[in-house]
Amino acid sequence: MYRTEPAPHESVLAAVVLAGGAARRMGGADKPGLVVGGRTLLEGVVSAVRAHRPDTHVVVVGPERPNPRAEYVREDPPGGGPVPALRAGLARVQAPYTALLAADLPHLGAAALAALEGACAPGHGAVHSDSTGHPQWLTGLWHTGALRTALRHYEGASLRGLFGPMEPRLVRSADDRAVTDCDTPEDLERARNR
């Protein structure tokens, strides 16, 4: 396993990055490994996290890669969906706050993470919303203890079902692109053109 520095117990923030989906709408491509702006989508997300807080313990839930430097884990079974992936990643977290991020956010930056951190109240969380007010569940920041408690009692499969009752603060991004993911070849082409 590749480890971040410093040791996980020294970090204020951990990031769990989900990078093990099937990418069906992308034709089954290795979506986190697709290149936008000279780096993979996964490298871009981890770079944004480290630009925000260099000491962040990053846990990538997905196949192990030489880059970016992180701790890699797999959910059981692999490809089981976002809730099992979150459980697997969260099991490695010791920091008091946890960011949950998709691996396919080509325009995510440190400012978007700083906005989440500023809005995150103890015991709750903060999630970016798009221009229509729809929560982007895979761009959120949570109090780790509250997240563990919610997961312990949750038997469903959807992130909305898990996070909705936690009543996170919604953070409206100044630019929707900062929290827009790449689900289709058209999304990828738009991201590359920017």
mmCIF file of C-alpha atoms in Angstrom:
data_model
loop_
_atom_site.group_PDB
_atom_site.id
_atom_site.type_symbol
_atom_site.label_atom_id
_atom_site.label_comp_id
_atom_site.label_asym_id
_atom_site.label_seq_id
_atom_site.Cartn_x
_atom_site.Cartn_y
_atom_site.Cartn_z
ATOM 1 C CA MET A 1 0.000 0.000 0.000
ATOM 2 C CA TYR A 2 1.107 3.530 -0.731
ATOM 3 C CA ARG A 3 0.831 5.793 2.306
ATOM 4 C CA THR A 4 0.467 9.508 2.622
ATOM 5 C CA GLU A 5 2.666 11.541 4.960
ATOM 6 C CA PRO A 6 2.290 12.383 7.800
ATOM 7 C CA ALA A 7 0.801 9.342 9.511
ATOM 8 C CA PRO A 8 -3.035 9.159 9.374
ATOM 9 C CA HIS A 9 -3.461 9.844 13.113
ATOM 10 C CA GLU A 10 -1.727 13.226 12.720
ATOM 11 C CA SER A 11 -4.162 14.592 10.122
ATOM 12 C CA VAL A 12 -7.139 16.844 10.863
ATOM 13 C CA LEU A 13 -8.797 15.822 7.608
ATOM 14 C CA ALA A 14 -9.021 12.549 5.724
ATOM 15 C CA ALA A 15 -10.340 12.149 2.213
ATOM 16 C CA VAL A 16 -12.073 9.012 0.984
ATOM 17 C CA VAL A 17 -12.025 9.041 -2.816
ATOM 18 C CA LEU A 18 -14.311 6.559 -4.570
ATOM 19 C CA ALA A 19 -12.490 5.192 -7.617
ATOM 20 C CA GLY A 20 -13.845 1.699 -8.172
ATOM 21 C CA GLY A 21 -17.077 2.112 -10.138
ATOM 22 C CA ALA A 22 -17.938 0.273 -13.347
ATOM 23 C CA ALA A 23 -18.204 3.479 -15.484
ATOM 24 C CA ARG A 24 -21.044 1.964 -17.517
ATOM 25 C CA ARG A 25 -21.983 5.304 -19.125
ATOM 26 C CA MET A 26 -18.328 5.698 -20.100
ATOM 27 C CA GLY A 27 -18.334 2.341 -21.862
ATOM 28 C CA GLY A 28 -16.585 0.567 -18.988
ATOM 29 C CA ALA A 29 -13.432 2.697 -19.292
ATOM 30 C CA ASP A 30 -11.015 3.109 -16.396
ATOM 31 C CA LYS A 31 -12.617 6.442 -15.553
ATOM 32 C CA PRO A 32 -10.257 7.517 -12.726
ATOM 33 C CA GLY A 33 -7.353 6.870 -15.109
ATOM 34 C CA LEU A 34 -8.670 9.086 -17.923
ATOM 35 C CA VAL A 35 -6.505 12.110 -18.593
ATOM 36 C CA VAL A 36 -7.732 15.723 -18.421
ATOM 37 C CA GLY A 37 -5.266 18.591 -18.475
ATOM 38 C CA GLY A 38 -2.203 16.368 -18.443
ATOM 39 C CA ARG A 39 -3.121 14.274 -15.393
ATOM 40 C CA THR A 40 -5.593 11.541 -14.570
ATOM 41 C CA LEU A 41 -8.947 12.425 -13.063
ATOM 42 C CA LEU A 42 -7.918 10.689 -9.830
ATOM 43 C CA GLU A 43 -4.632 12.607 -9.695
ATOM 44 C CA GLY A 44 -6.556 15.853 -10.124
ATOM 45 C CA VAL A 45 -8.889 15.123 -7.200
ATOM 46 C CA VAL A 46 -6.053 14.099 -4.885
ATOM 47 C CA SER A 47 -4.068 17.160 -5.961
ATOM 48 C CA ALA A 48 -7.008 19.415 -4.992
ATOM 49 C CA VAL A 49 -7.201 17.735 -1.582
ATOM 50 C CA ARG A 50 -3.480 18.196 -0.968
ATOM 51 C CA ALA A 51 -3.606 21.806 -2.186
ATOM 52 C CA HIS A 52 -6.266 22.440 0.452
ATOM 53 C CA ARG A 53 -4.509 20.575 3.294
ATOM 54 C CA PRO A 54 -1.149 18.980 2.454
ATOM 55 C CA ASP A 55 -1.288 16.685 5.519
ATOM 56 C CA THR A 56 -4.582 15.057 4.518
ATOM 57 C CA HIS A 57 -4.701 11.271 4.832
ATOM 58 C CA VAL A 58 -6.037 10.164 1.435
ATOM 59 C CA VAL A 59 -7.759 6.788 1.104
ATOM 60 C CA VAL A 60 -8.616 5.721 -2.435
ATOM 61 C CA VAL A 61 -11.239 2.989 -2.680
ATOM 62 C CA GLY A 62 -10.417 1.248 -5.922
ATOM 63 C CA PRO A 63 -7.639 -0.636 -7.699
ATOM 64 C CA GLU A 64 -4.146 0.236 -6.499
ATOM 65 C CA ARG A 65 -2.160 2.541 -8.784
ATOM 66 C CA PRO A 66 1.384 3.898 -8.739
ATOM 67 C CA ASN A 67 -0.052 7.440 -8.745
ATOM 68 C CA PRO A 68 -1.316 9.346 -6.918
ATOM 69 C CA ARG A 69 0.350 8.580 -3.595
ATOM 70 C CA ALA A 70 -2.394 7.393 -1.215
ATOM 71 C CA GLU A 71 -3.610 4.448 0.801
ATOM 72 C CA TYR A 72 -5.567 2.093 -1.464
ATOM 73 C CA VAL A 73 -8.317 -0.231 -0.244
ATOM 74 C CA ARG A 74 -11.110 -2.225 -1.878
ATOM 75 C CA GLU A 75 -14.692 -2.707 -0.841
ATOM 76 C CA ASP A 76 -16.028 -6.252 -0.502
ATOM 77 C CA PRO A 77 -17.100 -7.225 -3.085
ATOM 78 C CA PRO A 78 -15.263 -4.864 -5.446
ATOM 79 C CA GLY A 79 -17.754 -2.757 -7.389
ATOM 80 C CA GLY A 80 -20.365 -3.156 -4.655
ATOM 81 C CA GLY A 81 -21.449 0.477 -4.837
ATOM 82 C CA PRO A 82 -20.793 3.737 -3.033
ATOM 83 C CA VAL A 83 -22.038 2.753 0.444
ATOM 84 C CA PRO A 84 -19.809 -0.360 0.767
ATOM 85 C CA ALA A 85 -16.951 1.673 -0.725
ATOM 86 C CA LEU A 86 -17.477 4.394 1.880
ATOM 87 C CA ARG A 87 -17.492 1.776 4.646
ATOM 88 C CA ALA A 88 -14.183 0.343 3.395
ATOM 89 C CA GLY A 89 -12.553 3.748 3.135
ATOM 90 C CA LEU A 90 -13.884 5.055 6.432
ATOM 91 C CA ALA A 91 -12.461 2.019 8.244
ATOM 92 C CA ARG A 92 -8.989 3.465 7.502
ATOM 93 C CA VAL A 93 -9.794 6.996 8.728
ATOM 94 C CA GLN A 94 -8.621 8.345 12.071
ATOM 95 C CA ALA A 95 -9.008 12.082 11.388
ATOM 96 C CA PRO A 96 -11.903 13.998 12.992
ATOM 97 C CA TYR A 97 -13.229 15.145 9.595
ATOM 98 C CA THR A 98 -13.671 13.167 6.384
ATOM 99 C CA ALA A 99 -14.183 14.441 2.855
ATOM 100 C CA LEU A 100 -16.037 12.044 0.567
ATOM 101 C CA LEU A 101 -15.196 12.667 -3.067
ATOM 102 C CA ALA A 102 -15.730 11.067 -6.449
ATOM 103 C CA ALA A 103 -12.591 10.306 -8.455
ATOM 104 C CA ASP A 104 -14.015 11.986 -11.567
ATOM 105 C CA LEU A 105 -14.171 15.686 -10.633
ATOM 106 C CA PRO A 106 -11.892 17.327 -13.236
ATOM 107 C CA HIS A 107 -12.339 20.904 -11.978
ATOM 108 C CA LEU A 108 -12.334 20.338 -8.227
ATOM 109 C CA GLY A 109 -10.055 22.815 -6.484
ATOM 110 C CA ALA A 110 -8.849 23.679 -3.016
ATOM 111 C CA ALA A 111 -11.388 26.524 -2.785
ATOM 112 C CA ALA A 112 -14.307 24.083 -3.058
ATOM 113 C CA LEU A 113 -12.890 22.027 -0.190
ATOM 114 C CA ALA A 114 -12.228 25.123 1.908
ATOM 115 C CA ALA A 115 -15.868 26.159 1.435
ATOM 116 C CA LEU A 116 -17.019 22.763 2.694
ATOM 117 C CA GLU A 117 -14.723 22.922 5.683
ATOM 118 C CA GLY A 118 -15.998 26.394 6.567
ATOM 119 C CA ALA A 119 -19.617 25.204 6.450
ATOM 120 C CA CYS A 120 -19.202 21.879 8.265
ATOM 121 C CA ALA A 121 -20.711 22.024 11.758
ATOM 122 C CA PRO A 122 -19.744 19.463 14.426
ATOM 123 C CA GLY A 123 -22.004 16.424 14.261
ATOM 124 C CA HIS A 124 -23.175 17.269 10.758
ATOM 125 C CA GLY A 125 -21.661 17.799 7.361
ATOM 126 C CA ALA A 126 -21.561 20.046 4.340
ATOM 127 C CA VAL A 127 -22.200 19.111 0.726
ATOM 128 C CA HIS A 128 -21.872 21.084 -2.474
ATOM 129 C CA SER A 129 -25.048 21.635 -4.447
ATOM 130 C CA ASP A 130 -25.405 22.446 -8.105
ATOM 131 C CA SER A 131 -27.152 25.521 -9.489
ATOM 132 C CA THR A 132 -30.542 23.831 -9.093
ATOM 133 C CA GLY A 133 -29.946 23.142 -5.387
ATOM 134 C CA HIS A 134 -29.422 19.404 -5.919
ATOM 135 C CA PRO A 135 -26.878 17.964 -3.428
ATOM 136 C CA GLN A 136 -23.733 16.516 -4.950
ATOM 137 C CA TRP A 137 -23.245 13.702 -2.435
ATOM 138 C CA LEU A 138 -19.756 12.863 -3.677
ATOM 139 C CA THR A 139 -18.458 16.345 -2.899
ATOM 140 C CA GLY A 140 -19.028 16.480 0.838
ATOM 141 C CA LEU A 141 -17.229 16.891 4.136
ATOM 142 C CA TRP A 142 -18.412 15.209 7.333
ATOM 143 C CA HIS A 143 -17.640 14.938 11.011
ATOM 144 C CA THR A 144 -16.133 11.436 11.071
ATOM 145 C CA GLY A 145 -17.908 10.324 14.254
ATOM 146 C CA ALA A 146 -21.323 11.352 12.920
ATOM 147 C CA LEU A 147 -20.600 9.579 9.637
ATOM 148 C CA ARG A 148 -19.649 6.369 11.444
ATOM 149 C CA THR A 149 -22.816 6.517 13.543
ATOM 150 C CA ALA A 150 -25.004 7.029 10.466
ATOM 151 C CA LEU A 151 -23.331 4.141 8.638
ATOM 152 C CA ARG A 152 -23.665 1.830 11.626
ATOM 153 C CA HIS A 153 -27.462 2.156 11.508
ATOM 154 C CA TYR A 154 -27.896 2.326 7.728
ATOM 155 C CA GLU A 155 -28.936 -0.710 5.708
ATOM 156 C CA GLY A 156 -29.730 0.966 2.385
ATOM 157 C CA ALA A 157 -27.629 1.343 -0.738
ATOM 158 C CA SER A 158 -27.992 5.010 -1.712
ATOM 159 C CA LEU A 159 -25.904 7.936 -0.548
ATOM 160 C CA ARG A 160 -29.019 10.124 -0.521
ATOM 161 C CA GLY A 161 -30.661 7.721 1.920
ATOM 162 C CA LEU A 162 -27.587 7.814 4.138
ATOM 163 C CA PHE A 163 -26.791 11.521 4.019
ATOM 164 C CA GLY A 164 -30.238 13.109 3.685
ATOM 165 C CA PRO A 165 -31.261 12.436 7.319
ATOM 166 C CA MET A 166 -27.945 13.903 8.484
ATOM 167 C CA GLU A 167 -29.211 17.291 7.246
ATOM 168 C CA PRO A 168 -25.925 18.610 5.866
ATOM 169 C CA ARG A 169 -25.469 22.257 5.039
ATOM 170 C CA LEU A 170 -25.662 22.831 1.299
ATOM 171 C CA VAL A 171 -22.827 24.897 -0.134
ATOM 172 C CA ARG A 172 -23.503 26.564 -3.460
ATOM 173 C CA SER A 173 -20.372 26.618 -5.567
ATOM 174 C CA ALA A 174 -19.531 29.846 -7.369
ATOM 175 C CA ASP A 175 -18.904 27.718 -10.462
ATOM 176 C CA ASP A 176 -20.902 24.529 -11.086
ATOM 177 C CA ARG A 177 -17.953 23.101 -12.990
ATOM 178 C CA ALA A 178 -15.991 22.802 -9.725
ATOM 179 C CA VAL A 179 -18.326 20.021 -8.566
ATOM 180 C CA THR A 180 -19.368 18.526 -11.919
ATOM 181 C CA ASP A 181 -18.295 14.954 -12.530
ATOM 182 C CA CYS A 182 -17.517 13.104 -15.771
ATOM 183 C CA ASP A 183 -20.082 10.384 -16.362
ATOM 184 C CA THR A 184 -20.172 10.237 -20.161
ATOM 185 C CA PRO A 185 -17.766 10.643 -23.087
ATOM 186 C CA GLU A 186 -19.452 14.016 -23.740
ATOM 187 C CA ASP A 187 -18.693 15.141 -20.169
ATOM 188 C CA LEU A 188 -15.083 14.098 -20.647
ATOM 189 C CA GLU A 189 -14.791 15.997 -23.918
ATOM 190 C CA ARG A 190 -16.213 19.149 -22.309
ATOM 191 C CA ALA A 191 -13.742 18.850 -19.438
ATOM 192 C CA ARG A 192 -10.830 18.425 -21.850
ATOM 193 C CA ASN A 193 -11.936 21.448 -23.885
ATOM 194 C CA ARG A 194 -11.888 23.634 -20.782
#
